[in-house]
């Protein structure tokens, strides 16, 4: 396993708990060391983690991070046995997936593209949804791994189909989150209790469990990272890259990316993606208005948070 961040660490634990032998590498070794207590061996280099392994999982931030860990003399590709399988589970987008698949082919290693849906808690509970794609003959080898980290696996076709589906899903959920941020901000500005808004849509055709989850976080200004905003921004950029490849104009998703970038500039990159709320609640360089029915919390808090940054 290369990468023991928010997702990689619990996935490694679940693999070990399922009885698989696991060697893990992380760029910052100290972050991987707690896994020793779970019976996981920590490797000093990606090559050391990969040597002799039947399957290697990458769960790293982005395409550049994956390429860095796989390439070079200490990289995993140089050490992977010939008939081994590289299971690439990071969200890296379409272009990077093509490049990574090509580098696997050059080394005679099978490549499975299998990003996941689900955040920190589903990862801890082994309840991720795996979007598997790759050679038919690799499915059996992947099965115990995917069963250990996920509740469901959807096989989608040849390698690349997983990251393409992930792009589509991200376009949907990033738009939903941004729409929610604006809706909560609008409710607050109009003196409509945003909790009543959530209760009104709950369970109905225009409701979504995701809206309850992220909407509550926005109302409570509770942005403990489940999916960090900086990675949501990376995903929004990957959606943009995918659309550009097909010369498809997606104005809504361009705005979503701008809002995420703005929230990151305001200092919320390491908070949960729901913190995109702050980009809406803080019009650029403009007076933020008078406190409203809810104590003007959005505007006043933005003023305070700006003052302290
Ligand atoms: P994370 O907690 O930020 O961990 C990122 C990992 O990438 C860490 O191991 C980090 O190492 C490593 N890394 C970053 N840059 C690197 C580089 N240049 N070279 C080598 N290693 C590098 O991220 P995460 O939440 O686990 O996400 C991992 C992947 O899963 C991402 O592609 C993300 O989009 C995707 N994903 C995340 C979620 C989620 O809810 N978190 C859900 C679905 C999919 P250090 O520890 O040294 O920084």
mmCIF file of N, CA and C in Angstrom, residues 180-288:
data_model
loop_
_atom_site.group_PDB
_atom_site.id
_atom_site.type_symbol
_atom_site.label_atom_id
_atom_site.label_comp_id
_atom_site.label_asym_id
_atom_site.label_seq_id
_atom_site.Cartn_x
_atom_site.Cartn_y
_atom_site.Cartn_z
ATOM 1 N N UNK A 180 -25.850 23.667 -2.224
ATOM 2 C CA UNK A 180 -26.248 23.633 -0.821
ATOM 3 C C UNK A 180 -25.672 24.831 -0.068
ATOM 4 N N UNK A 181 -24.392 25.134 -0.330
ATOM 5 C CA UNK A 181 -23.751 26.276 0.341
ATOM 6 C C UNK A 181 -24.516 27.557 0.025
ATOM 7 N N UNK A 182 -24.888 27.727 -1.243
ATOM 8 C CA UNK A 182 -25.616 28.943 -1.618
ATOM 9 C C UNK A 182 -27.007 28.951 -1.012
ATOM 10 N N UNK A 183 -27.625 27.791 -0.941
ATOM 11 C CA UNK A 183 -28.983 27.717 -0.392
ATOM 12 C C UNK A 183 -28.978 28.047 1.097
ATOM 13 N N UNK A 184 -27.996 27.522 1.819
ATOM 14 C CA UNK A 184 -27.906 27.805 3.260
ATOM 15 C C UNK A 184 -27.634 29.305 3.460
ATOM 16 N N UNK A 185 -26.711 29.846 2.658
ATOM 17 C CA UNK A 185 -26.395 31.276 2.780
ATOM 18 C C UNK A 185 -27.624 32.122 2.463
ATOM 19 N N UNK A 186 -28.378 31.708 1.438
ATOM 20 C CA UNK A 186 -29.590 32.442 1.058
ATOM 21 C C UNK A 186 -30.621 32.386 2.182
ATOM 22 N N UNK A 187 -30.830 31.202 2.734
ATOM 23 C CA UNK A 187 -31.800 31.054 3.838
ATOM 24 C C UNK A 187 -31.411 31.977 4.986
ATOM 25 N N UNK A 188 -30.137 31.953 5.349
ATOM 26 C CA UNK A 188 -29.686 32.790 6.469
ATOM 27 C C UNK A 188 -29.905 34.271 6.167
ATOM 28 N N UNK A 189 -29.597 34.667 4.930
ATOM 29 C CA UNK A 189 -29.747 36.084 4.565
ATOM 30 C C UNK A 189 -31.212 36.519 4.593
ATOM 31 N N UNK A 190 -32.109 35.578 4.250
ATOM 32 C CA UNK A 190 -33.540 35.916 4.203
ATOM 33 C C UNK A 190 -34.235 35.736 5.548
ATOM 34 N N UNK A 191 -33.491 35.295 6.547
ATOM 35 C CA UNK A 191 -34.109 35.056 7.853
ATOM 36 C C UNK A 191 -34.936 33.774 7.878
ATOM 37 N N UNK A 192 -34.636 32.845 6.970
ATOM 38 C CA UNK A 192 -35.287 31.525 6.968
ATOM 39 C C UNK A 192 -34.372 30.584 7.746
ATOM 40 N N UNK A 193 -34.932 29.886 8.731
ATOM 41 C CA UNK A 193 -34.100 28.981 9.524
ATOM 42 C C UNK A 193 -33.567 27.868 8.608
ATOM 43 N N UNK A 194 -32.238 27.780 8.405
ATOM 44 C CA UNK A 194 -31.709 26.759 7.480
ATOM 45 C C UNK A 194 -31.969 25.336 7.959
ATOM 46 N N UNK A 195 -32.104 25.160 9.274
ATOM 47 C CA UNK A 195 -32.423 23.813 9.788
ATOM 48 C C UNK A 195 -33.830 23.421 9.333
ATOM 49 N N UNK A 196 -34.741 24.410 9.334
ATOM 50 C CA UNK A 196 -36.095 24.106 8.849
ATOM 51 C C UNK A 196 -36.088 23.779 7.365
ATOM 52 N N UNK A 197 -35.194 24.439 6.630
ATOM 53 C CA UNK A 197 -35.053 24.100 5.199
ATOM 54 C C UNK A 197 -34.665 22.626 5.066
ATOM 55 N N UNK A 198 -33.643 22.218 5.849
ATOM 56 C CA UNK A 198 -33.196 20.817 5.759
ATOM 57 C C UNK A 198 -34.318 19.859 6.150
ATOM 58 N N UNK A 199 -35.057 20.220 7.205
ATOM 59 C CA UNK A 199 -36.161 19.349 7.647
ATOM 60 C C UNK A 199 -37.243 19.269 6.577
ATOM 61 N N UNK A 200 -37.447 20.357 5.868
ATOM 62 C CA UNK A 200 -38.505 20.407 4.851
ATOM 63 C C UNK A 200 -38.184 19.498 3.663
ATOM 64 N N UNK A 201 -36.907 19.434 3.288
ATOM 65 C CA UNK A 201 -36.572 18.576 2.124
ATOM 66 C C UNK A 201 -36.298 17.130 2.526
ATOM 67 N N UNK A 202 -36.087 16.885 3.821
ATOM 68 C CA UNK A 202 -35.666 15.556 4.283
ATOM 69 C C UNK A 202 -36.667 14.468 3.877
ATOM 70 N N UNK A 203 -36.168 13.448 3.208
ATOM 71 C CA UNK A 203 -37.007 12.294 2.843
ATOM 72 C C UNK A 203 -37.889 12.534 1.632
ATOM 73 N N UNK A 204 -37.944 13.766 1.127
ATOM 74 C CA UNK A 204 -38.791 14.065 -0.025
ATOM 75 C C UNK A 204 -38.029 13.926 -1.325
ATOM 76 N N UNK A 205 -38.739 14.100 -2.450
ATOM 77 C CA UNK A 205 -38.071 13.906 -3.746
ATOM 78 C C UNK A 205 -36.952 14.903 -4.008
ATOM 79 N N UNK A 206 -36.981 16.086 -3.408
ATOM 80 C CA UNK A 206 -35.879 17.034 -3.641
ATOM 81 C C UNK A 206 -34.837 16.978 -2.522
ATOM 82 N N UNK A 207 -35.013 16.048 -1.600
ATOM 83 C CA UNK A 207 -34.041 15.918 -0.518
ATOM 84 C C UNK A 207 -32.928 14.965 -0.929
ATOM 85 N N UNK A 208 -31.823 14.995 -0.201
ATOM 86 C CA UNK A 208 -30.730 14.037 -0.431
ATOM 87 C C UNK A 208 -30.043 13.838 0.911
ATOM 88 N N UNK A 209 -29.757 12.586 1.293
ATOM 89 C CA UNK A 209 -29.042 12.364 2.559
ATOM 90 C C UNK A 209 -27.760 13.192 2.632
ATOM 91 N N UNK A 210 -27.108 13.355 1.492
ATOM 92 C CA UNK A 210 -25.859 14.127 1.443
ATOM 93 C C UNK A 210 -26.107 15.592 1.853
ATOM 94 N N UNK A 211 -27.268 16.115 1.456
ATOM 95 C CA UNK A 211 -27.603 17.506 1.820
ATOM 96 C C UNK A 211 -27.761 17.625 3.328
ATOM 97 N N UNK A 212 -28.326 16.595 3.956
ATOM 98 C CA UNK A 212 -28.480 16.632 5.422
ATOM 99 C C UNK A 212 -27.098 16.661 6.086
ATOM 100 N N UNK A 213 -26.201 15.840 5.574
ATOM 101 C CA UNK A 213 -24.864 15.715 6.157
ATOM 102 C C UNK A 213 -24.067 17.020 6.016
ATOM 103 N N UNK A 214 -23.956 17.484 4.795
ATOM 104 C CA UNK A 214 -23.121 18.671 4.539
ATOM 105 C C UNK A 214 -23.854 19.950 4.965
ATOM 106 N N UNK A 215 -25.177 19.949 4.846
ATOM 107 C CA UNK A 215 -25.947 21.131 5.263
ATOM 108 C C UNK A 215 -25.818 21.364 6.757
ATOM 109 N N UNK A 216 -25.880 20.294 7.531
ATOM 110 C CA UNK A 216 -25.727 20.403 8.991
ATOM 111 C C UNK A 216 -24.351 20.994 9.316
ATOM 112 N N UNK A 217 -23.328 20.489 8.604
ATOM 113 C CA UNK A 217 -21.961 20.982 8.837
ATOM 114 C C UNK A 217 -21.885 22.486 8.559
ATOM 115 N N UNK A 218 -22.525 22.930 7.489
ATOM 116 C CA UNK A 218 -22.487 24.356 7.142
ATOM 117 C C UNK A 218 -23.212 25.189 8.194
ATOM 118 N N UNK A 219 -24.353 24.707 8.624
ATOM 119 C CA UNK A 219 -25.131 25.462 9.624
ATOM 120 C C UNK A 219 -24.358 25.551 10.935
ATOM 121 N N UNK A 220 -23.721 24.447 11.303
ATOM 122 C CA UNK A 220 -22.973 24.418 12.580
ATOM 123 C C UNK A 220 -21.569 25.007 12.443
ATOM 124 N N UNK A 221 -21.181 25.356 11.219
ATOM 125 C CA UNK A 221 -19.798 25.828 10.962
ATOM 126 C C UNK A 221 -18.815 24.806 11.530
ATOM 127 N N UNK A 222 -19.106 23.547 11.250
ATOM 128 C CA UNK A 222 -18.308 22.452 11.784
ATOM 129 C C UNK A 222 -17.655 21.743 10.597
ATOM 130 N N UNK A 223 -16.385 22.054 10.342
ATOM 131 C CA UNK A 223 -15.753 21.613 9.111
ATOM 132 C C UNK A 223 -14.581 20.673 9.339
ATOM 133 N N UNK A 224 -14.719 19.818 10.335
ATOM 134 C CA UNK A 224 -13.759 18.730 10.575
ATOM 135 C C UNK A 224 -13.641 17.942 9.263
ATOM 136 N N UNK A 225 -12.387 17.776 8.709
ATOM 137 C CA UNK A 225 -12.321 17.220 7.359
ATOM 138 C C UNK A 225 -12.715 15.749 7.252
ATOM 139 N N UNK A 226 -13.688 15.521 6.403
ATOM 140 C CA UNK A 226 -14.030 14.167 6.005
ATOM 141 C C UNK A 226 -13.450 14.006 4.593
ATOM 142 N N UNK A 227 -13.686 15.001 3.770
ATOM 143 C CA UNK A 227 -13.021 15.112 2.468
ATOM 144 C C UNK A 227 -12.484 16.540 2.379
ATOM 145 N N UNK A 228 -11.145 16.707 2.458
ATOM 146 C CA UNK A 228 -10.606 18.064 2.546
ATOM 147 C C UNK A 228 -10.889 18.900 1.298
ATOM 148 N N UNK A 229 -11.174 20.169 1.539
ATOM 149 C CA UNK A 229 -11.537 21.091 0.454
ATOM 150 C C UNK A 229 -10.453 21.156 -0.623
ATOM 151 N N UNK A 230 -9.153 21.085 -0.208
ATOM 152 C CA UNK A 230 -8.078 21.170 -1.214
ATOM 153 C C UNK A 230 -8.175 20.011 -2.210
ATOM 154 N N UNK A 231 -8.622 18.823 -1.743
ATOM 155 C CA UNK A 231 -8.764 17.691 -2.676
ATOM 156 C C UNK A 231 -10.038 17.842 -3.520
ATOM 157 N N UNK A 232 -11.070 18.481 -2.937
ATOM 158 C CA UNK A 232 -12.287 18.749 -3.727
ATOM 159 C C UNK A 232 -11.954 19.714 -4.854
ATOM 160 N N UNK A 233 -11.074 20.687 -4.573
ATOM 161 C CA UNK A 233 -10.646 21.630 -5.618
ATOM 162 C C UNK A 233 -9.890 20.870 -6.716
ATOM 163 N N UNK A 234 -8.995 19.960 -6.290
ATOM 164 C CA UNK A 234 -8.279 19.125 -7.274
ATOM 165 C C UNK A 234 -9.296 18.366 -8.134
ATOM 166 N N UNK A 235 -10.335 17.829 -7.510
ATOM 167 C CA UNK A 235 -11.341 17.060 -8.257
ATOM 168 C C UNK A 235 -12.123 17.953 -9.216
ATOM 169 N N UNK A 236 -12.436 19.179 -8.763
ATOM 170 C CA UNK A 236 -13.162 20.109 -9.650
ATOM 171 C C UNK A 236 -12.294 20.429 -10.871
ATOM 172 N N UNK A 237 -10.996 20.556 -10.646
ATOM 173 C CA UNK A 237 -10.083 20.831 -11.772
ATOM 174 C C UNK A 237 -10.016 19.615 -12.711
ATOM 175 N N UNK A 238 -10.084 18.416 -12.138
ATOM 176 C CA UNK A 238 -10.078 17.205 -12.981
ATOM 177 C C UNK A 238 -11.356 17.117 -13.823
ATOM 178 N N UNK A 239 -12.474 17.563 -13.253
ATOM 179 C CA UNK A 239 -13.722 17.600 -14.033
ATOM 180 C C UNK A 239 -13.540 18.579 -15.193
ATOM 181 N N UNK A 240 -12.946 19.746 -14.893
ATOM 182 C CA UNK A 240 -12.710 20.753 -15.930
ATOM 183 C C UNK A 240 -11.815 20.209 -17.029
ATOM 184 N N UNK A 241 -10.763 19.495 -16.622
ATOM 185 C CA UNK A 241 -9.830 18.917 -17.602
ATOM 186 C C UNK A 241 -10.567 17.912 -18.503
ATOM 187 N N UNK A 242 -11.441 17.118 -17.875
ATOM 188 C CA UNK A 242 -12.182 16.096 -18.639
ATOM 189 C C UNK A 242 -13.125 16.766 -19.637
ATOM 190 N N UNK A 243 -13.796 17.839 -19.199
ATOM 191 C CA UNK A 243 -14.746 18.535 -20.079
ATOM 192 C C UNK A 243 -14.004 19.161 -21.255
ATOM 193 N N UNK A 244 -12.842 19.754 -20.951
ATOM 194 C CA UNK A 244 -12.048 20.414 -21.982
ATOM 195 C C UNK A 244 -11.628 19.423 -23.076
ATOM 196 N N UNK A 245 -11.260 18.203 -22.648
ATOM 197 C CA UNK A 245 -10.868 17.175 -23.619
ATOM 198 C C UNK A 245 -11.968 16.937 -24.642
ATOM 199 N N UNK A 246 -13.214 17.077 -24.190
ATOM 200 C CA UNK A 246 -14.345 16.812 -25.085
ATOM 201 C C UNK A 246 -14.954 18.108 -25.621
ATOM 202 N N UNK A 247 -14.259 19.238 -25.392
ATOM 203 C CA UNK A 247 -14.740 20.566 -25.808
ATOM 204 C C UNK A 247 -16.157 20.812 -25.322
ATOM 205 N N UNK A 248 -16.386 20.397 -24.089
ATOM 206 C CA UNK A 248 -17.706 20.557 -23.483
ATOM 207 C C UNK A 248 -17.660 21.721 -22.502
ATOM 208 N N UNK A 249 -18.570 22.654 -22.668
ATOM 209 C CA UNK A 249 -18.609 23.828 -21.795
ATOM 210 C C UNK A 249 -19.502 23.514 -20.578
ATOM 211 N N UNK A 250 -18.935 23.575 -19.375
ATOM 212 C CA UNK A 250 -19.713 23.297 -18.158
ATOM 213 C C UNK A 250 -19.608 24.513 -17.224
ATOM 214 N N UNK A 251 -20.407 25.545 -17.474
ATOM 215 C CA UNK A 251 -20.250 26.791 -16.704
ATOM 216 C C UNK A 251 -20.464 26.609 -15.208
ATOM 217 N N UNK A 252 -21.416 25.766 -14.837
ATOM 218 C CA UNK A 252 -21.691 25.574 -13.410
ATOM 219 C C UNK A 252 -20.451 25.013 -12.708
ATOM 220 N N UNK A 253 -19.829 24.020 -13.328
ATOM 221 C CA UNK A 253 -18.670 23.398 -12.679
ATOM 222 C C UNK A 253 -17.454 24.319 -12.668
ATOM 223 N N UNK A 254 -17.413 25.265 -13.618
ATOM 224 C CA UNK A 254 -16.336 26.270 -13.571
ATOM 225 C C UNK A 254 -16.513 27.159 -12.331
ATOM 226 N N UNK A 255 -17.762 27.529 -12.080
ATOM 227 C CA UNK A 255 -18.034 28.367 -10.898
ATOM 228 C C UNK A 255 -17.740 27.578 -9.614
ATOM 229 N N UNK A 256 -18.122 26.313 -9.610
ATOM 230 C CA UNK A 256 -17.849 25.468 -8.439
ATOM 231 C C UNK A 256 -16.341 25.476 -8.138
ATOM 232 N N UNK A 257 -15.525 25.297 -9.192
ATOM 233 C CA UNK A 257 -14.060 25.289 -9.000
ATOM 234 C C UNK A 257 -13.589 26.642 -8.479
ATOM 235 N N UNK A 258 -14.148 27.734 -9.037
ATOM 236 C CA UNK A 258 -13.755 29.083 -8.574
ATOM 237 C C UNK A 258 -14.089 29.273 -7.099
ATOM 238 N N UNK A 259 -15.261 28.801 -6.703
ATOM 239 C CA UNK A 259 -15.688 28.971 -5.303
ATOM 240 C C UNK A 259 -14.791 28.155 -4.363
ATOM 241 N N UNK A 260 -14.453 26.946 -4.781
ATOM 242 C CA UNK A 260 -13.554 26.119 -3.957
ATOM 243 C C UNK A 260 -12.181 26.782 -3.856
ATOM 244 N N UNK A 261 -11.712 27.350 -4.982
ATOM 245 C CA UNK A 261 -10.400 28.021 -4.970
ATOM 246 C C UNK A 261 -10.455 29.217 -4.019
ATOM 247 N N UNK A 262 -11.581 29.915 -4.030
ATOM 248 C CA UNK A 262 -11.720 31.096 -3.175
ATOM 249 C C UNK A 262 -11.729 30.703 -1.694
ATOM 250 N N UNK A 263 -12.462 29.631 -1.396
ATOM 251 C CA UNK A 263 -12.494 29.156 -0.006
ATOM 252 C C UNK A 263 -11.091 28.721 0.431
ATOM 253 N N UNK A 264 -10.352 28.092 -0.490
ATOM 254 C CA UNK A 264 -8.966 27.687 -0.160
ATOM 255 C C UNK A 264 -8.112 28.925 0.101
ATOM 256 N N UNK A 265 -8.289 29.968 -0.747
ATOM 257 C CA UNK A 265 -7.527 31.217 -0.535
ATOM 258 C C UNK A 265 -7.862 31.858 0.798
ATOM 259 N N UNK A 266 -9.111 31.706 1.229
ATOM 260 C CA UNK A 266 -9.514 32.263 2.527
ATOM 261 C C UNK A 266 -8.952 31.439 3.694
ATOM 262 N N UNK A 267 -8.255 30.345 3.370
ATOM 263 C CA UNK A 267 -7.583 29.561 4.410
ATOM 264 C C UNK A 267 -8.320 28.310 4.846
ATOM 265 N N UNK A 268 -9.282 27.831 4.021
ATOM 266 C CA UNK A 268 -10.097 26.681 4.445
ATOM 267 C C UNK A 268 -9.731 25.379 3.725
ATOM 268 N N UNK A 269 -8.555 25.335 3.083
ATOM 269 C CA UNK A 269 -8.185 24.174 2.274
ATOM 270 C C UNK A 269 -8.117 22.859 3.027
ATOM 271 N N UNK A 270 -7.731 22.915 4.301
ATOM 272 C CA UNK A 270 -7.613 21.664 5.062
ATOM 273 C C UNK A 270 -8.894 21.311 5.816
ATOM 274 N N UNK A 271 -9.901 22.170 5.703
ATOM 275 C CA UNK A 271 -11.193 21.842 6.317
ATOM 276 C C UNK A 271 -12.006 20.985 5.346
ATOM 277 N N UNK A 272 -13.158 20.533 5.799
ATOM 278 C CA UNK A 272 -14.000 19.721 4.915
ATOM 279 C C UNK A 272 -14.474 20.551 3.712
ATOM 280 N N UNK A 273 -14.764 19.863 2.612
ATOM 281 C CA UNK A 273 -15.220 20.561 1.407
ATOM 282 C C UNK A 273 -16.465 21.416 1.652
ATOM 283 N N UNK A 274 -17.234 21.085 2.694
ATOM 284 C CA UNK A 274 -18.423 21.886 3.018
ATOM 285 C C UNK A 274 -18.053 23.326 3.370
ATOM 286 N N UNK A 275 -16.770 23.549 3.695
ATOM 287 C CA UNK A 275 -16.300 24.902 4.018
ATOM 288 C C UNK A 275 -16.307 25.805 2.786
ATOM 289 N N UNK A 276 -16.676 25.280 1.626
ATOM 290 C CA UNK A 276 -16.892 26.131 0.453
ATOM 291 C C UNK A 276 -17.992 27.146 0.762
ATOM 292 N N UNK A 277 -18.770 26.841 1.781
ATOM 293 C CA UNK A 277 -19.771 27.789 2.288
ATOM 294 C C UNK A 277 -19.168 29.178 2.478
ATOM 295 N N UNK A 278 -17.915 29.232 2.979
ATOM 296 C CA UNK A 278 -17.312 30.538 3.278
ATOM 297 C C UNK A 278 -17.112 31.368 2.023
ATOM 298 N N UNK A 279 -16.915 30.717 0.883
ATOM 299 C CA UNK A 279 -16.723 31.479 -0.355
ATOM 300 C C UNK A 279 -18.000 32.221 -0.726
ATOM 301 N N UNK A 280 -19.144 31.608 -0.441
ATOM 302 C CA UNK A 280 -20.428 32.246 -0.731
ATOM 303 C C UNK A 280 -20.743 33.305 0.314
ATOM 304 N N UNK A 281 -20.399 33.029 1.539
ATOM 305 C CA UNK A 281 -20.748 33.945 2.634
ATOM 306 C C UNK A 281 -19.827 35.155 2.665
ATOM 307 N N UNK A 282 -18.790 35.172 1.814
ATOM 308 C CA UNK A 282 -17.837 36.283 1.851
ATOM 309 C C UNK A 282 -17.653 36.898 0.478
ATOM 310 N N UNK A 283 -18.586 37.772 0.043
ATOM 311 C CA UNK A 283 -18.399 38.422 -1.259
ATOM 312 C C UNK A 283 -17.069 39.171 -1.295
ATOM 313 N N UNK A 284 -16.360 39.089 -2.442
ATOM 314 C CA UNK A 284 -14.998 39.641 -2.527
ATOM 315 C C UNK A 284 -14.970 41.128 -2.229
ATOM 316 N N UNK A 285 -14.162 41.501 -1.252
ATOM 317 C CA UNK A 285 -13.866 42.903 -0.959
ATOM 318 C C UNK A 285 -15.099 43.785 -0.818
ATOM 319 N N UNK A 286 -16.175 43.221 -0.377
ATOM 320 C CA UNK A 286 -17.378 44.026 -0.225
ATOM 321 C C UNK A 286 -17.802 44.006 1.221
ATOM 322 N N UNK A 287 -18.534 45.040 1.653
ATOM 323 C CA UNK A 287 -19.069 44.976 3.008
ATOM 324 C C UNK A 287 -19.956 43.743 3.105
ATOM 325 N N UNK A 288 -19.916 43.092 4.238
ATOM 326 C CA UNK A 288 -20.615 41.809 4.343
ATOM 327 C C UNK A 288 -22.042 41.934 4.866
#
